[in-house]
C-alpha positions as MATLAB code, in Angstrom:
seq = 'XXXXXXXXXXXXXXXXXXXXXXXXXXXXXXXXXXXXXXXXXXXXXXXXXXXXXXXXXXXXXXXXXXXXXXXXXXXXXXXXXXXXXXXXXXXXXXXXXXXXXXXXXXXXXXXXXXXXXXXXXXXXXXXXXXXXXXXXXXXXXXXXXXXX';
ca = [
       0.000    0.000    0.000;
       1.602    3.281   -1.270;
       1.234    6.146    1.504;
       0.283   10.129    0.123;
       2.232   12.079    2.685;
       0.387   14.441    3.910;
      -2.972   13.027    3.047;
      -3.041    9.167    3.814;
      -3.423    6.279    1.507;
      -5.992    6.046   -1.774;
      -8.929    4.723    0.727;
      -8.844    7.045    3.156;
      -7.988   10.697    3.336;
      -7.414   13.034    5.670;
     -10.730   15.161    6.019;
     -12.759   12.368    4.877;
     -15.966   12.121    6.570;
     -16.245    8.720    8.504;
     -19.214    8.259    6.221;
     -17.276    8.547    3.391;
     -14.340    5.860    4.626;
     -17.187    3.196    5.856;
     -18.930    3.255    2.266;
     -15.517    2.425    0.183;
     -14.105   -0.047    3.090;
     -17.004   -1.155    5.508;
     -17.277   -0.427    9.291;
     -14.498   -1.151   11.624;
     -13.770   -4.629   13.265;
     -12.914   -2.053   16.732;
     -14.317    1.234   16.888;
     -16.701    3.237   16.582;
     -14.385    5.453   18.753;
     -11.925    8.025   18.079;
      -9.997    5.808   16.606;
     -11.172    3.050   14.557;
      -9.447   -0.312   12.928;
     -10.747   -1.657    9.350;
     -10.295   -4.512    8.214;
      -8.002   -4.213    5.109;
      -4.969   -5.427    3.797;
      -2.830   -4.138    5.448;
      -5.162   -3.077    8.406;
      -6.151    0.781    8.379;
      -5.811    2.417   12.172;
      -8.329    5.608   11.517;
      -8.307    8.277   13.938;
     -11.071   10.658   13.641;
     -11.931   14.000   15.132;
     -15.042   15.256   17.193;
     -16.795   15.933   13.755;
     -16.348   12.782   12.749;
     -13.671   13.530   10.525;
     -10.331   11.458    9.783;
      -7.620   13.329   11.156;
      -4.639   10.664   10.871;
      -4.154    7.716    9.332;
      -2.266    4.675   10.256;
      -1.265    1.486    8.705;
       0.043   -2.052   10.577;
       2.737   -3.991    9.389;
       1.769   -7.483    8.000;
       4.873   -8.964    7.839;
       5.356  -12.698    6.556;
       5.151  -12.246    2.830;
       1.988   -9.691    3.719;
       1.367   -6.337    2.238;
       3.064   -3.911    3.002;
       3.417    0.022    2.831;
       5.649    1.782    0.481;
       6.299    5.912   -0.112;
       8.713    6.913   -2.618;
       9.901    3.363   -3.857;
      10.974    2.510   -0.266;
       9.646   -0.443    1.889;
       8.705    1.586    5.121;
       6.975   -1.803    7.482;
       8.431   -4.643    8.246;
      11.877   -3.603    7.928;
      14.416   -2.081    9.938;
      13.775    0.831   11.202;
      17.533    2.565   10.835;
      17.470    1.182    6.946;
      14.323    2.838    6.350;
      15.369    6.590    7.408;
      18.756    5.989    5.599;
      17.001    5.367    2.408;
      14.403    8.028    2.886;
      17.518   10.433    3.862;
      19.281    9.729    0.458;
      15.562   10.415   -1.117;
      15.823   14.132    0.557;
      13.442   13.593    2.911;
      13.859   15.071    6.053;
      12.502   14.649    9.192;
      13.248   14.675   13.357;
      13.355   11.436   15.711;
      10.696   11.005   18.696;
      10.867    8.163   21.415;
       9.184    5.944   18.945;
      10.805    6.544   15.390;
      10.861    9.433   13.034;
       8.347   11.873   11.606;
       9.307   13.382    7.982;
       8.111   16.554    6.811;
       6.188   15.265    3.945;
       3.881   14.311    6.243;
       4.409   10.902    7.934;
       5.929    8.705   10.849;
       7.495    5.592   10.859;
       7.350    4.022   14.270;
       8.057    0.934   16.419;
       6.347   -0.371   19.599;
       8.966   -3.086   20.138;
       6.774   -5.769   19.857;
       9.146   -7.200   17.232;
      12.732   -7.499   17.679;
      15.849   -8.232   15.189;
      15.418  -11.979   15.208;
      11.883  -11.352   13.247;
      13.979   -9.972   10.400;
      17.223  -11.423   10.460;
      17.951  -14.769   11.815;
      21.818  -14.334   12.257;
      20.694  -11.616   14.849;
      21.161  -12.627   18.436;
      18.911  -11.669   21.109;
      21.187   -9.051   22.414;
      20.227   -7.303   19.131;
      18.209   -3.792   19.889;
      17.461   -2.650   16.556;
      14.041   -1.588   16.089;
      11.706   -2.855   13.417;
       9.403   -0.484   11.785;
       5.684   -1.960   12.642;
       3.621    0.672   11.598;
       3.292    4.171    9.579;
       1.110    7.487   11.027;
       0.164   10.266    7.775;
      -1.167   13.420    8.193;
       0.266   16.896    7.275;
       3.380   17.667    9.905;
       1.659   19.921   11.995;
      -0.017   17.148   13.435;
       3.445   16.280   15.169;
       4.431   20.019   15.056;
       2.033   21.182   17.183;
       3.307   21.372   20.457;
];
């Protein structure tokens, strides 16, 4: 699934009306809330606002020969995390690191909750290994992070 920094992925944009997102993909398997999971492939994490309005987008790894999400000809999930800035970084794109991974200016984060470790991706790693795996992507425009 190709991300649209910035604006989220083909099926679901931010500013989308939660309508809008539950005619082209169904309601969510958890939700309704705030923030809502669909079932797709990979599976869409929707966040949406008081007026029911999607205000960030994220997508799950799948991992295991799933689908999995792309920006800019780079593999973002299911990878390691320290490959995927390097690659963006010789792309131009620019961003800061938080506690959980790195938010680019276009208008996404790539992040980790370490439930995966090294030995998921590379099975010369030993479990020493602290590299962190990239498990899921956030988009929305950069203020969203910026705002602070």
């Amino acid at each position: 699934m190709e991300i649209l920094p910035g604006a989220g992925v083909a099926l679901v944009k931010v500013g989308d009306q939660r309508a809008e997102v539950e005619g082209r993909i169904g309601g969510p398997v958890h939700g309704p809330s705030g923030k809502n999971v669909y079932d797709t492939a990979p599976m869409l994490i929707v966040h949406y606002d008081p007026d029911d309005r999607v205000e960030l987008v994220e997508i799950a790894y799948s991992g295991h020969g799933g689908e999995e999400v792309f920006f800019d000809g780079v593999q973002l999930t299911y990878r390691f995390m320290d490959e995927v800035v390097s690659e963006l970084a010789a792309k131009g794109h620019t961003g800061t690191s938080s506690d959980i991974g790195f938010t680019f200016h276009a208008g996404f984060s790539v992040w980790s909750m370490g439930s995966l470790w090294a030995l998921d991706l590379d099975p010369d790693a030993d479990e020493e290994d602290e590299r962190s795996i990239v498990e899921g992507v956030s988009v929305a425009p950069y203020s969203y992070w910026d705002e602070g």
